[in-house]
C-alpha cells in the first residue's frame, strides 16, 4: 500500500463565542493513495475561509437542519491540483475545485470535483469573484436587490469578499453606492479603488442613531440595502429606506459569534417596511449554482479586462486555518480571505 | 344663512401611550349649509375606527411625512347620507363614503365622495370587507403572501377587521390556516365560525419560545405569515418559517401605543430570512385603490352569498369615538370596529 502524509483540521468542540485553538485539532496520518474507479488524489493549494462556516456551527437549525458534525474535518471549498488520477479526463497537475475542507490531501470521486480553467482567470477566483462570493454578490444584487441606475445602494461589510463585489456590481448598474466598513483604511479603499461614491467607517459612530444621521446626510435615503452584517449597522439603515426599497439579507456576521444561539436584542424595525412597502429577502449562493454560466459570461470578461478589483488577503500555512476563520470576524482582512497550503 | 349644528372631535394633543379623553376635544358649532357648485351636505352615519390612526399620530415620519396635524378634525373614513345636494347625480338620501373624519356633518365637493351601492351589500361593508380592510386583506394576501393550496398560513391579529378576512381568504386558497388572537372566545370564533384549522390564544403563553413551540406543534412550519401585530407574536413565528416563506407586514399594532416613537427591543431574527431565503414585504391598502374593481368582482358575490363572515363590533354614539379608538388596542372587539352616529 502506498500512502501519503495527510494533515487534517478536525472540528472538535462547538464554539460559543470566538474560535480558539481548542475548538479544532490538527491531525497527521497516512492516507492510502490507492485509487478506485474514477477517483483522483488531490493536493489542496488554496483554502477558502468563509463566514458561513460559523453558521454551520450553530446548534439551532439554520439552512442545514443539522450543525456541522463534531469530530469530522472542517468542511469548506478548496482549490486543488491533481496528484494522481484513475479517472478519464483528469491529468496530473489539473486544477480542480472540491468541497473537501481543511485537509492537505484527499481521494475524491470526480463527481465531487469541478474543473477550473486556469486560462479563464487566476485559479483562486474560483473561491472568489467567479465562485461562491461572486455568485452571492451577483445574484443577490440582481435578483433580490434589483438596482436601477440612479438609485442609492448601501452595502454593509463592503470591504469583504461579497461586499467589495457588490459595491462594484452596483456601480455597473449605474447606482450611487455607499459602502460601510470598519476603519478609515477600508473606507479609503472603497472610495479610491472600488469606486464607491461614499464610504462610512461605522466604528467612528457611537450608536445607530449617529450612524444613521450620517447615512442620511450622504445619501438622502436608501433604495437597496445589501446587508452582510446585521446588528447596529442594519439598525441605522432600515429607518432610512425609501419607498419600495429592497433589503437583501446576505449575511449577519455581527451575530455569528454567539448571537445565533441567543440572539442579541435590537430595536423593532418592521414598521418601517410597512410605511415604505419595502421588501426584505434572504438569499443563499447555493440557489444560483445552476446559473454559474450567466455569472461567468458576464463577469469573467470584466475580470480578464482588469475592470473588477478582486482583492485577496492571503494567510500562509495550513496550520493557520482556525485563526484565519476567527480573523474573518475581527475585520483584519480585505476582500476574499484565503489560506495558502 | 341656514345652519345646522355640527359636532366635531378635534385632535388636540399627541398621545405618548394610550388614548385618553385629554387628547381630543368635542366641539359643537353651527355649520353654514349654503352649498357651492357640485357640493353636497352629508350626515355621517358610520365612523370607521382603524389602527392606522395611531400611526398618523407618530411624530416620526411614517407613510406620511407629516403627522396628523394637531387642532384639526380627526381624519377617518365615514359612511354618510346626503342631506342636501347642489350636485348632479347626488340626491337626498344617497349613501356615500367620504374621508371627512370625526364630524357629524360636512359640506363636501363631490370629488371627495365615493358612491355606495346599498343593493350590493350592507353600506357598512364600504368600511370593512368591501373597503380598506378588505382591500388590505385581499391584496396583502394574494400579492405579497401568495398562498398556495396546502401551505400553512399564520395570521396574527386574526380576529380583527383585516385578520378575520385573511383567515377566510386563505382558506379559499386551500391553505391550512392558523389564527392567533387574544382570549379563548376569539379562538373559538376563529375555528367554529371562520373555519380556521387552528387557533392559538397568545395570552396563554408566557413568552415567544412557549408560543413558538405550540405553533410548531400544530403547523410544523410556516409558509405565509400575515402579520398585523408584531412584537412577541412575530418573535415566535419568524424562527418557524419554511423555505421561501413570505411574511406580510400589514400592521404592527403591538407597537402603536408608544413603540413607534421609541421602539421596544426584540430578538434579532433576520438571520432566519437568510436560512430560508424568505421574504418580508410591507404593504399598504392605498397602493391597491385602483384595483377595487377586482376585489368587488371576486369578493362581493361571496359577501352576497353569505359565504364570508364580516363581523362588526358597533359602538353607539359619536361621543364614544376617542374611547373606541383606544379599545382597538385593548382587544375588546371582534372583526370591524364601527361607531354609529
Tab-separated table of C-alpha atoms in Angstrom, chain B residues 142-286:
chain	number	residue	atom	x	y	z
B	142	UNK	CA	-52.681	37.493	-2.785
B	143	UNK	CA	-49.947	39.899	-3.919
B	144	UNK	CA	-47.464	39.633	-1.031
B	145	UNK	CA	-48.404	36.387	0.723
B	146	UNK	CA	-49.113	34.386	-2.452
B	147	UNK	CA	-50.551	31.341	-0.666
B	148	UNK	CA	-50.804	28.006	-2.411
B	149	UNK	CA	-53.174	25.175	-1.634
B	150	UNK	CA	-51.780	23.032	1.145
B	151	UNK	CA	-49.477	25.686	2.529
B	152	UNK	CA	-49.591	26.866	6.134
B	153	UNK	CA	-50.792	30.450	6.559
B	154	UNK	CA	-50.430	32.020	10.010
B	155	UNK	CA	-52.384	35.202	10.755
B	156	UNK	CA	-51.714	37.418	13.758
B	157	UNK	CA	-54.473	39.719	14.949
B	158	UNK	CA	-56.696	37.090	13.357
B	159	UNK	CA	-59.921	38.260	14.996
B	160	UNK	CA	-59.539	41.830	13.783
B	161	UNK	CA	-61.038	43.565	10.769
B	162	UNK	CA	-58.224	42.566	8.420
B	163	UNK	CA	-57.132	39.339	10.095
B	164	UNK	CA	-60.580	37.781	10.135
B	165	UNK	CA	-60.803	38.285	6.371
B	166	UNK	CA	-57.274	36.976	5.758
B	167	UNK	CA	-58.206	33.772	7.593
B	168	UNK	CA	-61.190	33.240	5.306
B	169	UNK	CA	-59.449	34.291	2.100
B	170	UNK	CA	-56.541	31.967	2.899
B	171	UNK	CA	-58.966	29.068	3.406
B	172	UNK	CA	-60.412	29.832	-0.039
B	173	UNK	CA	-56.914	29.453	-1.446
B	174	UNK	CA	-56.798	25.947	0.001
B	175	UNK	CA	-54.295	26.812	2.707
B	176	UNK	CA	-54.197	25.388	6.209
B	177	UNK	CA	-54.740	28.373	8.449
B	178	UNK	CA	-53.667	29.186	11.995
B	179	UNK	CA	-55.213	32.259	13.568
B	180	UNK	CA	-53.529	33.878	16.558
B	181	UNK	CA	-55.693	36.106	18.754
B	182	UNK	CA	-56.157	37.130	22.362
B	183	UNK	CA	-58.501	35.066	24.517
B	184	UNK	CA	-60.358	31.760	24.176
B	185	UNK	CA	-63.606	33.309	22.921
B	186	UNK	CA	-61.890	34.771	19.866
B	187	UNK	CA	-60.135	31.473	19.264
B	188	UNK	CA	-63.412	29.566	19.340
B	189	UNK	CA	-64.831	32.054	16.853
B	190	UNK	CA	-61.817	31.650	14.555
B	191	UNK	CA	-62.224	27.887	14.483
B	192	UNK	CA	-66.005	27.497	14.652
B	193	UNK	CA	-67.211	30.446	12.595
B	194	UNK	CA	-64.333	31.490	10.341
B	195	UNK	CA	-63.110	27.969	9.600
B	196	UNK	CA	-59.516	28.318	10.781
B	197	UNK	CA	-57.813	24.950	11.073
B	198	UNK	CA	-56.179	26.026	14.309
B	199	UNK	CA	-56.389	28.968	16.679
B	200	UNK	CA	-53.992	29.987	19.433
B	201	UNK	CA	-54.625	32.376	22.311
B	202	UNK	CA	-51.265	34.105	22.579
B	203	UNK	CA	-52.137	35.383	26.034
B	204	UNK	CA	-51.939	31.824	27.333
B	205	UNK	CA	-48.170	31.731	26.679
B	206	UNK	CA	-45.522	33.277	28.873
B	207	UNK	CA	-43.067	34.137	26.120
B	208	UNK	CA	-42.218	33.789	22.449
B	209	UNK	CA	-40.452	30.458	22.953
B	210	UNK	CA	-43.504	28.843	24.522
B	211	UNK	CA	-45.824	30.313	21.903
B	212	UNK	CA	-43.470	29.220	19.143
B	213	UNK	CA	-43.395	25.661	20.438
B	214	UNK	CA	-47.187	25.473	20.170
B	215	UNK	CA	-47.218	27.000	16.667
B	216	UNK	CA	-44.582	24.467	15.652
B	217	UNK	CA	-46.541	21.575	17.199
B	218	UNK	CA	-49.710	22.492	15.330
B	219	UNK	CA	-48.401	23.573	11.950
B	220	UNK	CA	-44.952	22.033	11.592
B	221	UNK	CA	-43.737	25.280	9.986
B	222	UNK	CA	-44.996	28.445	8.363
B	223	UNK	CA	-45.206	29.247	4.638
B	224	UNK	CA	-47.048	32.561	4.852
B	225	UNK	CA	-47.143	34.805	7.909
B	226	UNK	CA	-49.633	37.643	7.670
B	227	UNK	CA	-48.614	39.952	10.470
B	228	UNK	CA	-50.928	42.577	11.910
B	229	UNK	CA	-49.376	42.679	15.336
B	230	UNK	CA	-45.578	42.467	15.551
B	231	UNK	CA	-43.825	42.129	18.883
B	232	UNK	CA	-43.805	38.867	20.795
B	233	UNK	CA	-46.123	37.027	18.404
B	234	UNK	CA	-43.847	37.805	15.471
B	235	UNK	CA	-40.819	36.776	17.529
B	236	UNK	CA	-42.486	33.387	17.921
B	237	UNK	CA	-43.364	32.928	14.248
B	238	UNK	CA	-40.242	34.055	12.378
B	239	UNK	CA	-37.961	31.264	13.612
B	240	UNK	CA	-40.554	28.768	12.286
B	241	UNK	CA	-40.653	29.900	8.682
B	242	UNK	CA	-40.285	27.308	5.949
B	243	UNK	CA	-38.085	27.556	2.876
B	244	UNK	CA	-39.113	30.550	0.744
B	245	UNK	CA	-41.707	31.733	3.243
B	246	UNK	CA	-43.466	35.045	2.654
B	247	UNK	CA	-44.013	37.388	5.597
B	248	UNK	CA	-46.514	40.177	5.015
B	249	UNK	CA	-46.144	43.210	7.271
B	250	UNK	CA	-49.641	44.640	7.262
B	251	UNK	CA	-49.647	46.092	10.749
B	252	UNK	CA	-47.622	46.171	13.947
B	253	UNK	CA	-50.354	47.130	16.375
B	254	UNK	CA	-48.464	45.909	19.414
B	255	UNK	CA	-46.121	48.833	18.790
B	256	UNK	CA	-48.524	51.682	18.012
B	257	UNK	CA	-49.026	52.923	21.555
B	258	UNK	CA	-45.562	54.350	22.073
B	259	UNK	CA	-43.268	51.950	20.217
B	260	UNK	CA	-43.196	53.997	17.033
B	261	UNK	CA	-41.525	56.824	18.930
B	262	UNK	CA	-39.148	54.670	20.942
B	263	UNK	CA	-39.095	51.154	19.515
B	264	UNK	CA	-39.123	48.375	22.064
B	265	UNK	CA	-36.404	45.777	21.786
B	266	UNK	CA	-36.819	42.343	20.323
B	267	UNK	CA	-34.519	39.497	19.343
B	268	UNK	CA	-32.589	39.848	16.104
B	269	UNK	CA	-34.307	37.480	13.707
B	270	UNK	CA	-33.134	38.498	10.234
B	271	UNK	CA	-30.769	35.533	10.039
B	272	UNK	CA	-33.787	33.257	9.689
B	273	UNK	CA	-34.642	35.021	6.427
B	274	UNK	CA	-31.206	34.072	5.157
B	275	UNK	CA	-31.525	30.409	6.062
B	276	UNK	CA	-34.942	30.080	4.474
B	277	UNK	CA	-34.493	32.522	1.570
B	278	UNK	CA	-37.665	34.112	2.873
B	279	UNK	CA	-39.225	37.460	2.127
B	280	UNK	CA	-40.723	40.154	4.317
B	281	UNK	CA	-42.858	42.662	2.497
B	282	UNK	CA	-44.637	45.692	3.836
B	283	UNK	CA	-47.952	46.568	2.191
B	284	UNK	CA	-50.480	49.377	2.400
B	285	UNK	CA	-54.092	49.344	1.267
B	286	UNK	CA	-53.746	52.629	-0.581
